[in-house]
Short mmCIF file of C-alpha atoms and ligand atoms in Angstrom, two decimals:
data_model
loop_
_atom_site.label_atom_id
_atom_site.label_comp_id
_atom_site.label_asym_id
_atom_site.label_seq_id
_atom_site.Cartn_x
_atom_site.Cartn_y
_atom_site.Cartn_z
CA MET N 14 58.73 -95.26 18.76
CA LEU N 15 58.70 -98.15 21.19
CA SER N 16 56.10 -96.42 23.25
CA PHE N 17 53.92 -96.08 20.17
CA ARG N 18 54.19 -99.81 19.48
CA ALA N 19 53.02 -100.46 22.97
CA LYS N 20 50.19 -98.00 22.57
CA SER N 21 49.03 -99.38 19.27
CA LYS N 22 48.93 -102.87 20.73
CA ALA N 23 46.91 -101.47 23.58
CA ILE N 24 44.47 -99.81 21.17
CA LEU N 25 44.09 -103.11 19.38
CA SER N 26 43.55 -105.08 22.49
CA ASN N 27 40.98 -102.61 23.70
CA SER N 28 39.18 -102.81 20.41
CA ASN N 29 36.12 -104.99 20.14
CA LEU N 30 38.07 -108.04 19.06
CA SER N 31 39.84 -109.00 22.24
CA ALA N 32 37.03 -108.32 24.64
CA SER N 33 37.81 -110.55 27.59
CA LEU N 34 36.15 -113.93 27.88
CA PRO N 35 34.65 -115.47 31.01
CA SER N 36 37.09 -117.71 32.84
CA THR N 37 34.52 -120.30 33.88
CA VAL N 38 31.75 -122.27 32.20
CA ASN N 39 28.90 -124.52 33.33
CA LYS N 40 29.99 -128.01 32.42
CA VAL N 41 27.38 -130.75 32.15
CA THR N 42 28.25 -134.29 33.20
CA ASP N 43 25.55 -136.94 33.60
CA ASP N 44 22.83 -134.29 33.77
CA THR N 45 24.48 -132.37 36.57
CA GLU N 46 25.99 -128.96 36.07
CA THR N 47 29.23 -127.79 37.68
CA THR N 48 31.17 -124.58 37.28
CA VAL N 49 34.66 -125.32 35.97
CA LEU N 50 37.55 -123.25 34.63
CA VAL N 51 37.58 -122.80 30.86
CA LYS N 52 41.15 -124.09 30.75
CA ASP N 53 39.93 -127.46 32.07
CA ILE N 54 37.41 -127.82 29.25
CA VAL N 55 38.28 -130.14 26.36
CA ILE N 56 36.77 -130.61 22.92
CA GLY N 57 33.63 -132.71 23.14
CA ASP N 58 32.59 -131.50 26.61
CA LEU N 59 29.03 -130.29 27.06
CA VAL N 60 28.39 -126.87 28.58
CA ASN N 61 25.21 -124.98 29.41
CA ILE N 62 24.92 -121.37 28.31
CA LYS N 63 22.36 -119.23 30.06
CA ALA N 64 20.58 -116.05 29.06
CA GLY N 65 22.82 -112.99 29.23
CA GLU N 66 26.02 -115.01 29.41
CA LYS N 67 29.07 -114.23 27.32
CA ILE N 68 30.15 -117.39 25.53
CA ALA N 69 33.65 -118.62 26.41
CA ILE N 70 34.17 -121.42 23.89
CA ASP N 71 33.33 -122.32 20.29
CA GLY N 72 30.75 -125.07 20.01
CA VAL N 73 27.72 -126.57 18.35
CA ILE N 74 24.27 -126.41 19.93
CA VAL N 75 22.99 -129.86 20.87
CA ASP N 76 19.91 -128.71 22.74
CA GLY N 77 17.75 -125.58 22.93
CA GLN N 78 17.68 -122.44 20.85
CA THR N 79 18.54 -118.83 21.41
CA GLN N 80 19.61 -115.54 19.92
CA VAL N 81 23.22 -114.38 20.11
CA ASN N 82 24.99 -111.13 19.47
CA GLU N 83 28.17 -111.78 17.47
CA SER N 84 29.19 -108.14 17.12
CA VAL N 85 32.59 -108.83 18.67
CA LEU N 86 33.40 -111.04 15.70
CA THR N 87 31.42 -109.55 12.88
CA GLY N 88 30.60 -105.95 13.76
CA GLU N 89 26.94 -106.87 13.23
CA PHE N 90 24.80 -105.93 16.22
CA ALA N 91 21.52 -107.52 15.14
CA PRO N 92 20.82 -110.70 17.14
CA ILE N 93 21.26 -113.95 15.23
CA ARG N 94 18.95 -116.91 15.78
CA LYS N 95 20.79 -120.13 16.69
CA MET N 96 19.20 -123.54 16.77
CA LYS N 97 20.28 -127.14 17.18
CA HIS N 98 23.34 -127.91 14.98
CA ASP N 99 24.26 -124.21 14.68
CA THR N 100 27.69 -122.98 15.72
CA VAL N 101 28.18 -120.50 18.54
CA LEU N 102 31.47 -118.67 18.96
CA ALA N 103 33.54 -117.47 21.89
CA GLY N 104 33.11 -113.75 22.47
CA SER N 105 29.49 -113.61 21.37
CA VAL N 106 26.76 -112.90 23.90
CA ASN N 107 23.81 -115.20 24.49
CA SER N 108 20.79 -112.94 24.75
CA ASP N 109 17.63 -114.81 25.65
CA GLY N 110 17.57 -118.59 25.42
CA PHE N 111 19.19 -121.46 27.30
CA VAL N 112 21.33 -123.82 25.22
CA THR N 113 23.54 -126.82 25.72
CA VAL N 114 26.61 -126.75 23.54
CA LYS N 115 29.17 -129.35 22.57
CA VAL N 116 32.60 -127.73 22.67
CA THR N 117 34.54 -127.63 19.38
CA ALA N 118 37.35 -125.22 20.29
CA VAL N 119 38.78 -123.60 23.41
CA GLY N 120 41.39 -120.94 24.13
CA GLN N 121 43.86 -120.35 21.33
CA ASP N 122 41.83 -122.38 18.86
CA THR N 123 38.65 -120.34 18.97
CA ALA N 124 37.68 -118.19 16.01
CA LEU N 125 38.13 -115.12 18.21
CA SER N 126 41.75 -116.00 19.03
CA GLU N 127 42.54 -116.71 15.42
CA ILE N 128 41.17 -113.36 14.39
CA ASN N 129 43.19 -111.65 17.10
CA ALA N 130 46.37 -113.36 16.00
CA MET N 131 45.87 -112.27 12.44
CA GLN N 132 45.14 -108.69 13.44
CA GLU N 133 48.26 -108.49 15.57
CA SER N 134 50.55 -109.60 12.80
CA PHE N 135 48.98 -106.86 10.72
CA ALA N 136 49.94 -104.17 13.25
CA ASP N 137 53.62 -104.82 12.52
CA PHE N 138 53.20 -104.63 8.80
CA LYS N 139 55.03 -102.08 6.66
CA PRO N 140 54.32 -101.58 2.98
CA LYS N 141 57.30 -101.01 0.69
CA TYR N 142 57.30 -97.25 0.64
CA SER N 143 57.26 -97.11 4.41
CA GLN N 144 60.07 -99.65 4.66
CA VAL N 145 62.03 -97.04 2.77
CA ALA N 146 60.91 -94.45 5.33
CA ASP N 147 62.14 -96.72 8.10
CA ARG N 148 65.51 -97.08 6.47
CA VAL N 149 65.66 -93.32 6.04
CA ALA N 150 64.80 -92.95 9.73
CA HIS N 151 67.65 -95.26 10.77
CA TRP N 152 70.03 -93.42 8.56
CA PHE N 153 68.69 -90.16 9.96
CA VAL N 154 69.66 -91.07 13.52
CA LEU N 155 73.22 -91.62 12.42
CA ALA N 156 73.33 -88.50 10.27
CA GLN N 157 71.79 -86.55 13.11
CA LEU N 158 74.67 -87.48 15.43
CA VAL N 159 77.29 -86.67 12.83
CA ILE N 160 75.65 -83.34 12.01
CA SER N 161 75.37 -82.35 15.69
CA VAL N 162 79.06 -83.14 16.20
CA ILE N 163 79.98 -81.08 13.13
CA THR N 164 77.72 -78.27 14.38
CA TYR N 165 79.38 -78.42 17.78
CA VAL N 166 82.86 -78.33 16.31
CA PHE N 167 81.94 -75.46 14.01
CA TRP N 168 80.36 -73.31 16.75
CA SER N 169 83.09 -74.02 19.30
CA GLN N 170 85.49 -72.33 16.85
CA THR N 171 83.27 -69.29 16.22
CA SER N 172 81.26 -68.84 19.43
CA PRO N 173 82.17 -71.42 22.11
CA ALA N 174 79.44 -70.31 24.57
CA ASP N 175 76.70 -71.22 22.05
CA ALA N 176 78.16 -74.49 20.80
CA LEU N 177 76.42 -76.74 23.30
CA TRP N 178 72.83 -75.50 23.05
CA ILE N 179 72.95 -75.17 19.28
CA SER N 180 74.14 -78.73 18.78
CA LEU N 181 71.54 -79.88 21.28
CA SER N 182 68.83 -78.10 19.30
CA VAL N 183 70.05 -79.78 16.12
CA LEU N 184 69.85 -83.13 17.84
CA VAL N 185 66.30 -82.60 19.09
CA ALA N 186 64.89 -80.76 16.09
CA THR N 187 65.93 -83.45 13.67
CA CYS N 188 64.64 -86.39 15.70
CA PRO N 189 62.90 -88.59 13.10
CA CYS N 190 60.05 -89.70 15.32
CA ALA N 191 57.34 -88.30 13.06
CA LEU N 192 58.86 -90.29 10.21
CA SER N 193 58.66 -93.51 12.22
CA LEU N 194 55.09 -92.83 13.30
CA ALA N 195 53.84 -92.14 9.79
CA THR N 196 52.95 -95.73 8.82
CA PRO N 197 52.14 -97.68 11.99
CA THR N 198 49.67 -95.08 13.23
CA ALA N 199 47.80 -95.12 9.94
CA TYR N 200 47.58 -98.91 9.88
CA THR N 201 46.48 -99.18 13.48
CA CYS N 202 43.65 -96.76 12.83
CA VAL N 203 42.41 -98.24 9.57
CA LEU N 204 42.59 -101.74 10.98
CA SER N 205 40.48 -100.76 13.92
CA THR N 206 37.91 -99.05 11.71
CA LEU N 207 37.65 -102.00 9.35
CA SER N 208 37.46 -104.67 12.02
CA LYS N 209 34.71 -102.76 13.79
CA SER N 210 32.66 -102.89 10.64
CA GLY N 211 33.32 -106.62 10.25
CA ILE N 212 36.08 -106.51 7.65
CA LEU N 213 39.04 -108.64 8.68
CA ILE N 214 42.36 -108.37 6.92
CA LYS N 215 44.28 -111.62 7.02
CA ASP N 216 47.13 -110.53 4.82
CA ALA N 217 48.54 -107.05 5.25
CA ILE N 218 50.54 -107.08 2.03
CA ALA N 219 47.33 -107.81 0.18
CA PHE N 220 45.70 -104.81 1.82
CA ASP N 221 48.35 -102.57 0.31
CA ARG N 222 47.96 -104.31 -3.07
CA LEU N 223 44.29 -103.30 -3.14
CA ASN N 224 45.48 -99.93 -4.40
CA HIS N 225 46.49 -101.44 -7.73
CA ILE N 226 43.33 -103.42 -8.47
CA ASP N 227 41.77 -102.74 -11.87
CA THR N 228 39.42 -105.71 -12.21
CA VAL N 229 36.99 -107.07 -9.64
CA ILE N 230 35.67 -110.57 -10.30
CA PHE N 231 32.62 -111.91 -8.49
CA ASP N 232 31.11 -115.30 -8.38
CA LYS N 233 27.35 -115.38 -8.08
CA THR N 234 26.14 -117.76 -5.44
CA GLY N 235 26.50 -116.28 -1.97
CA THR N 236 28.37 -113.29 -3.37
CA LEU N 237 26.19 -111.23 -5.68
CA SER N 238 23.23 -113.34 -4.63
CA GLU N 239 22.08 -114.32 -1.16
CA GLY N 240 22.86 -118.01 -1.71
CA LYS N 241 19.45 -119.00 -0.39
CA PHE N 242 17.96 -121.18 -3.08
CA SER N 243 14.41 -122.19 -3.60
CA ILE N 244 13.16 -124.59 -6.23
CA THR N 245 10.98 -122.84 -8.77
CA LYS N 246 10.62 -125.53 -11.39
CA VAL N 247 10.50 -129.35 -11.30
CA ILE N 248 10.45 -131.40 -14.50
CA TRP N 249 9.97 -135.16 -14.19
CA GLU N 250 10.92 -137.71 -16.84
CA ASN N 251 8.23 -140.17 -15.80
CA GLU N 252 9.32 -142.95 -18.11
CA ASN N 253 12.77 -143.00 -16.43
CA ILE N 254 11.54 -143.45 -12.87
CA PRO N 255 12.76 -146.89 -11.73
CA ASN N 256 10.07 -149.53 -11.11
CA GLY N 257 8.64 -149.67 -7.64
CA VAL N 258 9.85 -146.23 -6.61
CA THR N 259 7.56 -143.23 -6.14
CA GLU N 260 8.34 -139.57 -6.88
CA THR N 261 8.20 -138.85 -3.16
CA LYS N 262 10.69 -141.61 -2.49
CA ILE N 263 13.04 -140.13 -5.09
CA LEU N 264 12.73 -136.71 -3.47
CA SER N 265 13.63 -138.25 -0.14
CA TYR N 266 16.72 -139.88 -1.70
CA ILE N 267 17.75 -136.53 -3.13
CA HIS N 268 17.31 -135.02 0.30
CA LEU N 269 19.40 -137.76 1.94
CA LEU N 270 22.26 -137.32 -0.51
CA GLU N 271 22.23 -133.50 -0.37
CA LYS N 272 22.69 -133.71 3.39
CA TYR N 273 26.34 -134.53 2.64
CA SER N 274 26.85 -131.36 0.62
CA GLU N 275 27.83 -127.96 1.97
CA HIS N 276 26.91 -126.23 -1.26
CA PRO N 277 24.24 -123.55 -0.67
CA ILE N 278 22.05 -125.24 -3.27
CA SER N 279 21.78 -128.32 -1.06
CA LYS N 280 19.61 -126.41 1.43
CA ALA N 281 16.90 -126.16 -1.23
CA PHE N 282 16.50 -129.93 -0.82
CA SER N 283 15.59 -129.96 2.85
CA LYS N 284 12.59 -132.04 3.86
CA GLU N 285 10.57 -128.89 4.47
CA ALA N 286 11.42 -127.37 1.10
CA LEU N 287 10.58 -130.61 -0.72
CA LYS N 288 7.41 -131.00 1.39
CA ILE N 289 8.33 -134.53 2.41
CA ASP N 290 8.39 -133.98 6.17
CA MET N 291 6.31 -137.05 6.79
CA ILE N 292 8.53 -139.45 4.87
CA ASP N 293 10.45 -141.85 7.05
CA THR N 294 14.02 -142.13 5.78
CA SER N 295 15.49 -143.99 8.72
CA ASN N 296 15.77 -147.29 6.82
CA ASP N 297 17.44 -145.82 3.74
CA LYS N 298 21.19 -146.28 3.92
CA VAL N 299 23.46 -144.10 1.84
CA PHE N 300 26.73 -145.54 0.48
CA ASN N 301 29.73 -144.37 -1.56
CA VAL N 302 29.00 -140.69 -1.23
CA ASP N 303 31.22 -138.52 -3.40
CA VAL N 304 30.96 -134.74 -3.22
CA VAL N 305 32.53 -133.12 -6.28
CA MET N 306 33.33 -129.44 -5.93
CA GLY N 307 31.61 -127.24 -8.51
CA LYS N 308 29.76 -130.21 -9.99
CA GLY N 309 27.50 -132.11 -7.67
CA ILE N 310 27.21 -135.21 -5.56
CA SER N 311 26.82 -138.93 -6.16
CA GLY N 312 26.03 -141.97 -4.03
CA LYS N 313 24.15 -145.21 -3.73
CA ILE N 314 20.83 -145.70 -1.92
CA ASN N 315 18.97 -149.02 -1.87
CA SER N 316 20.91 -150.32 -4.88
CA LEU N 317 20.14 -147.19 -6.93
CA ASN N 318 23.11 -145.19 -8.28
CA ILE N 319 22.17 -141.55 -7.91
CA LYS N 320 23.90 -138.47 -9.30
CA ILE N 321 22.77 -134.93 -8.55
CA GLY N 322 24.40 -131.86 -10.08
CA SER N 323 25.18 -129.97 -13.24
CA ALA N 324 24.26 -131.38 -16.67
CA GLU N 325 27.92 -132.00 -17.39
CA PHE N 326 28.39 -133.88 -14.14
CA CYS N 327 25.34 -136.02 -14.80
CA GLY N 328 26.29 -136.63 -18.43
CA VAL N 329 23.00 -135.30 -19.80
CA GLU N 330 22.11 -132.59 -22.24
CA ALA N 331 21.93 -129.15 -20.69
CA SER N 332 18.64 -127.26 -20.65
CA ASP N 333 17.74 -124.02 -18.94
CA VAL N 334 17.69 -125.46 -15.41
CA ASN N 335 20.62 -126.06 -13.06
CA VAL N 336 20.14 -129.26 -11.09
CA TYR N 337 19.84 -132.64 -12.77
CA VAL N 338 19.17 -135.98 -11.14
CA VAL N 339 20.29 -139.18 -12.84
CA ILE N 340 19.36 -142.57 -11.42
CA ASN N 341 21.06 -145.66 -12.85
CA ASP N 342 22.30 -143.52 -15.77
CA LYS N 343 18.85 -142.17 -16.66
CA LEU N 344 17.69 -138.58 -16.23
CA VAL N 345 14.78 -138.77 -13.81
CA VAL N 346 14.11 -135.22 -12.72
CA ARG N 347 15.42 -131.67 -13.25
CA PHE N 348 15.11 -128.66 -10.99
CA LEU N 349 15.51 -124.95 -11.41
CA ALA N 350 16.89 -123.60 -8.15
CA GLU N 351 16.84 -119.81 -7.97
CA ASP N 352 18.22 -117.35 -5.51
CA LYS N 353 17.85 -113.59 -5.09
CA LEU N 354 20.25 -110.75 -5.69
CA ARG N 355 21.73 -109.31 -2.51
CA GLU N 356 20.10 -106.12 -1.36
CA ASP N 357 23.30 -104.11 -1.64
CA ALA N 358 24.51 -105.61 -4.95
CA GLN N 359 23.28 -102.81 -7.18
CA LYS N 360 24.63 -100.03 -4.97
CA THR N 361 28.00 -101.70 -4.44
CA LEU N 362 28.60 -102.48 -8.09
CA ASN N 363 27.56 -98.99 -9.11
CA ALA N 364 30.06 -97.58 -6.62
CA LEU N 365 32.85 -99.84 -7.91
CA ASN N 366 31.95 -98.94 -11.46
CA GLU N 367 32.30 -95.29 -10.58
CA LEU N 368 35.73 -95.99 -9.11
CA GLY N 369 36.60 -97.12 -12.65
CA LYS N 370 36.93 -100.84 -11.94
CA ASN N 371 36.22 -103.51 -14.56
CA LEU N 372 33.52 -105.74 -13.13
CA ILE N 373 33.17 -109.38 -14.15
CA MET N 374 30.99 -112.25 -12.96
CA LEU N 375 32.12 -115.87 -13.29
CA THR N 376 29.62 -118.37 -11.97
CA GLY N 377 29.39 -122.12 -11.83
CA ASP N 378 25.64 -121.88 -12.25
CA SER N 379 24.66 -122.61 -15.85
CA SER N 380 20.93 -121.83 -15.72
CA ILE N 381 19.50 -118.90 -17.69
CA HIS N 382 18.43 -117.64 -14.31
CA ALA N 383 22.07 -116.88 -13.44
CA ALA N 384 22.52 -114.37 -16.27
CA LYS N 385 19.05 -112.88 -15.85
CA LEU N 386 19.61 -112.28 -12.18
CA VAL N 387 22.55 -109.94 -12.68
CA HIS N 388 21.18 -108.26 -15.77
CA SER N 389 20.77 -104.83 -14.10
CA LEU N 390 24.32 -104.75 -12.68
CA PRO N 391 27.11 -102.83 -14.46
CA LEU N 392 29.07 -105.99 -15.28
CA LYS N 393 31.41 -105.84 -18.23
CA GLU N 394 31.33 -109.56 -18.69
CA VAL N 395 29.15 -112.42 -17.44
CA ARG N 396 30.17 -116.07 -17.82
CA THR N 397 27.94 -118.89 -16.63
CA GLY N 398 28.69 -122.58 -16.19
CA CYS N 399 32.32 -121.94 -15.23
CA SER N 400 34.26 -124.71 -13.55
CA PRO N 401 36.60 -123.70 -10.69
CA LYS N 402 39.48 -124.47 -13.04
CA PHE N 403 38.07 -122.21 -15.72
CA LYS N 404 37.71 -119.39 -13.19
CA ALA N 405 41.32 -119.75 -12.06
CA ASN N 406 42.56 -119.82 -15.67
CA TYR N 407 40.45 -116.82 -16.54
CA ILE N 408 42.02 -114.82 -13.71
CA GLN N 409 45.52 -115.87 -14.76
CA GLU N 410 44.72 -114.79 -18.29
CA LEU N 411 43.71 -111.33 -17.05
CA GLN N 412 46.93 -111.13 -15.07
CA LYS N 413 48.94 -111.97 -18.16
CA GLN N 414 47.32 -108.98 -19.82
CA GLY N 415 48.68 -106.86 -16.99
CA GLN N 416 45.45 -106.62 -14.98
CA SER N 417 45.52 -106.71 -11.21
CA THR N 418 42.57 -108.70 -9.86
CA LEU N 419 40.38 -108.81 -6.81
CA MET N 420 38.34 -112.01 -6.57
CA VAL N 421 35.23 -111.84 -4.42
CA GLY N 422 33.73 -115.21 -3.57
CA ASP N 423 31.65 -116.81 -0.89
CA GLY N 424 34.66 -118.77 0.26
CA ILE N 425 32.89 -122.11 0.04
CA ASN N 426 34.74 -124.61 -2.14
CA ASP N 427 36.55 -121.92 -4.09
CA ALA N 428 39.99 -121.85 -2.45
CA PRO N 429 41.95 -122.41 -5.70
CA VAL N 430 40.10 -119.60 -7.44
CA LEU N 431 40.66 -117.20 -4.56
CA ALA N 432 44.31 -118.20 -4.42
CA SER N 433 44.92 -117.38 -8.08
CA SER N 434 43.86 -113.75 -7.67
CA ASP N 435 46.17 -110.88 -6.62
CA VAL N 436 43.83 -110.19 -3.75
CA SER N 437 40.97 -112.37 -2.58
CA LEU N 438 37.97 -111.61 -0.46
CA ALA N 439 35.51 -114.06 1.01
CA MET N 440 32.01 -113.22 2.16
CA GLY N 441 31.00 -115.04 5.28
CA ASP N 442 29.30 -114.99 8.59
CA GLY N 443 30.73 -115.48 12.05
CA ALA N 444 30.79 -119.26 11.85
CA ASP N 445 32.77 -119.32 8.60
CA ILE N 446 35.56 -117.00 9.60
CA THR N 447 38.24 -119.54 10.39
CA LYS N 448 37.44 -121.74 7.42
CA GLN N 449 38.38 -119.04 4.98
CA VAL N 450 41.57 -118.91 2.95
CA ALA N 451 41.04 -115.44 1.51
CA ASP N 452 43.22 -112.37 2.22
CA VAL N 453 40.21 -110.43 3.39
CA ILE N 454 37.16 -111.81 5.13
CA VAL N 455 33.92 -109.95 5.33
CA ALA N 456 32.52 -111.28 8.57
CA ASN N 457 29.42 -109.12 8.48
CA ASN N 458 28.42 -110.71 5.20
CA SER N 459 27.66 -107.44 3.40
CA LEU N 460 28.76 -106.92 -0.18
CA ASN N 461 29.16 -103.21 0.34
CA ALA N 462 32.30 -104.07 2.29
CA VAL N 463 34.11 -104.42 -1.06
CA ALA N 464 33.64 -100.73 -1.78
CA THR N 465 34.42 -99.74 1.82
CA LEU N 466 37.61 -101.76 1.64
CA LEU N 467 38.87 -100.21 -1.59
CA GLU N 468 38.03 -96.71 -0.35
CA ASN N 469 39.86 -97.30 2.92
CA ALA N 470 42.91 -98.78 1.21
CA ALA N 471 43.17 -95.70 -0.99
CA LYS N 472 42.62 -93.36 1.93
CA THR N 473 45.26 -95.15 4.02
CA ARG N 474 47.80 -94.89 1.29
CA ARG N 475 47.05 -91.20 0.84
CA ILE N 476 47.39 -90.51 4.55
CA ILE N 477 50.66 -92.43 4.87
CA LYS N 478 52.09 -90.47 1.96
CA GLN N 479 51.01 -87.17 3.51
CA ASN N 480 52.57 -88.25 6.82
CA LEU N 481 55.87 -89.23 5.23
CA TYR N 482 55.95 -86.09 3.15
CA TRP N 483 55.21 -83.86 6.11
CA ALA N 484 57.77 -85.58 8.36
CA LEU N 485 60.51 -85.30 5.75
CA VAL N 486 59.76 -81.68 4.91
CA TYR N 487 59.75 -80.80 8.59
CA ASN N 488 63.03 -82.54 9.36
CA LEU N 489 64.83 -81.26 6.29
CA SER N 490 63.70 -77.66 6.72
CA ILE N 491 64.38 -77.33 10.44
CA LEU N 492 67.87 -78.79 10.14
CA PRO N 493 69.67 -75.86 8.45
CA VAL N 494 67.81 -73.31 10.61
CA ALA N 495 68.84 -75.14 13.78
CA MET N 496 72.45 -75.46 12.56
CA MET N 497 72.56 -71.73 12.04
CA GLY N 498 71.63 -71.22 15.68
CA PHE N 499 68.14 -69.82 15.17
CA VAL N 500 66.28 -72.50 17.15
CA PRO N 501 66.52 -72.55 20.96
CA PRO N 502 66.29 -76.06 22.49
CA TYR N 503 62.77 -75.55 23.92
CA ILE N 504 61.49 -74.55 20.49
CA ALA N 505 63.18 -77.65 19.07
CA VAL N 506 61.32 -79.81 21.58
CA ILE N 507 58.03 -78.15 20.72
CA GLY N 508 58.73 -78.55 17.01
CA MET N 509 59.50 -82.24 17.34
CA SER N 510 56.39 -82.94 19.39
CA ALA N 511 54.23 -80.84 17.11
CA SER N 512 55.38 -82.69 14.01
CA SER N 513 54.61 -86.03 15.67
CA ILE N 514 51.23 -84.80 16.81
CA ILE N 515 50.41 -83.65 13.29
CA VAL N 516 51.30 -87.07 11.91
CA VAL N 517 49.27 -88.92 14.54
CA SER N 518 46.27 -86.61 14.13
CA ASN N 519 46.37 -87.13 10.40
CA SER N 520 46.31 -90.90 10.93
CA LEU N 521 43.44 -90.58 13.36
CA ARG N 522 41.29 -89.43 10.44
CA LEU N 523 41.19 -93.11 9.51
CA LEU N 524 39.25 -93.81 12.70
CA LYS N 525 35.82 -92.95 11.38
N1 ATP A 18 25.30 -130.19 -3.95
C1 ATP A 18 24.88 -129.90 -5.17
N2 ATP A 18 23.62 -130.24 -5.55
C2 ATP A 18 23.16 -129.96 -6.78
N3 ATP A 18 23.87 -129.36 -7.71
C3 ATP A 18 25.13 -128.99 -7.41
C4 ATP A 18 25.70 -129.25 -6.14
N4 ATP A 18 26.95 -128.78 -6.14
C5 ATP A 18 27.16 -128.24 -7.35
N5 ATP A 18 26.07 -128.38 -8.13
C6 ATP A 18 25.90 -127.95 -9.52
O1 ATP A 18 27.13 -127.45 -10.01
C7 ATP A 18 26.95 -126.09 -10.42
C8 ATP A 18 28.22 -125.33 -10.19
O2 ATP A 18 28.52 -125.27 -8.83
P1 ATP A 18 29.58 -124.23 -8.29
O3 ATP A 18 29.75 -124.46 -6.84
O4 ATP A 18 30.79 -124.25 -9.14
O5 ATP A 18 28.92 -122.85 -8.62
P2 ATP A 18 27.81 -122.05 -7.82
O6 ATP A 18 28.12 -122.09 -6.38
O7 ATP A 18 26.47 -122.49 -8.25
O8 ATP A 18 27.98 -120.59 -8.36
P3 ATP A 18 29.15 -119.55 -8.07
O9 ATP A 18 30.26 -119.98 -8.93
O10 ATP A 18 28.54 -118.30 -8.52
O11 ATP A 18 29.44 -119.57 -6.61
C9 ATP A 18 25.74 -125.60 -9.66
O12 ATP A 18 25.11 -124.51 -10.28
C10 ATP A 18 24.87 -126.84 -9.65
O13 ATP A 18 24.26 -126.99 -10.90
ZN1 ZN A 19 61.52 -87.43 18.80
#
């Protein structure tokens, strides 16, 4: 048993997650570069990362651009382009460019270490039915001793010469090692398989709970859709434009305010997207910025009070678009920001539908676009314009009706909603991993992971049950035969090893 623990830890640490990091980095001070130990690096230091180098720290690019391979963290082998302001993570490999990075985390605090820590705690996890198996195993050891003593006493009365080897056979044959291996081997294997494909389990109990899920709830932005918005409609209310301000100037104010938001929609208001690259915004100061989750953003620029967000947030009448801009309490412009369905949305939802799950979408987006977008998906219910509070209540309502829920979100701003679900899953990419509060994080950012996850949870449970069943049947059937003196000690040893090998081999089926 102990040796297996050691082995499973070894398997984990050999897996892609704990690939060793370089011990030195190229630190930059006053334009000169020196090689220093990673442990002497502190947050805020600048380091140079050259082509082909494995990155040793988490940081943000301050100069240069490159492509990195983040497969160690996400299971995704395709190179990812990284430019100024992008995050690079320890464990990823810099492929072609040369970048200077400002360090944001070292050692234990890197995303890689956090993932490792969470995977290790998982390796010790036991679901309820295998806790029972463990208790049975403990009890077995005791019973085994008592039974061997009884066997010895019995045989020493009837045939003293055979008493010793028969009781020894009983002792060996009934060793409950297969029983103890049944669960940890299965978990080690499934964990390794999932993490290699970029699915990280933060909460092991939740992984087991996946087997009871009957309803899967998705939000839209960044989950069923790509979360990459572009503006497809602009409607100006010319009479409400404040005196002395041009449309272009207003667009630049919108851009300045959206810079404070992390909502995916804010990227649709970049200077490039708004075609205002040439506008100089350096003299426009932004004050009193307030970012309101699930609603929008407000602030003050050059004595204008500006609100950008949903109709409700802006206090205007809703139409069929999703972003409203109110300046000094007057609706000035409206936008329709649209994004595309994820490539694998149709396939994944069809698969989940075939597994018999109820599928529901709850989105904060209130545009007609939101409902149209998902129109081909097998969703049982679609609700648009949902506040985070509404989503959480909705989930609790389902739970009251006895449903077990899996919430799939993009993990941005939706912590309370994720927390209210029985199991929560956040879609993300490498840089988001440590920000997430969900039980499961899909680091490779593919929706299909939801189906993979449910299939693996079911398979794991099935395999653990087979293991436990086999181990018990073996132990209980060999016991009387051994007590009767039909099993020589060497056969007992072979039997014990064989039953453990069968259990381990069965678990290995989880290593796809
Ligand atoms: N930074 C922002 N700029 C403009 N509008 C915003 C912003 N943040 C939120 N909104 C408005 O609030 C609405 C709801 O936002 P919320 O984050 O709840 O949902 P969502 O991300 O659009 O969709 P989903 O719930 O599917 O993830 C958006 O559709 C948009 O109209
Ligand atoms: Zn044994």
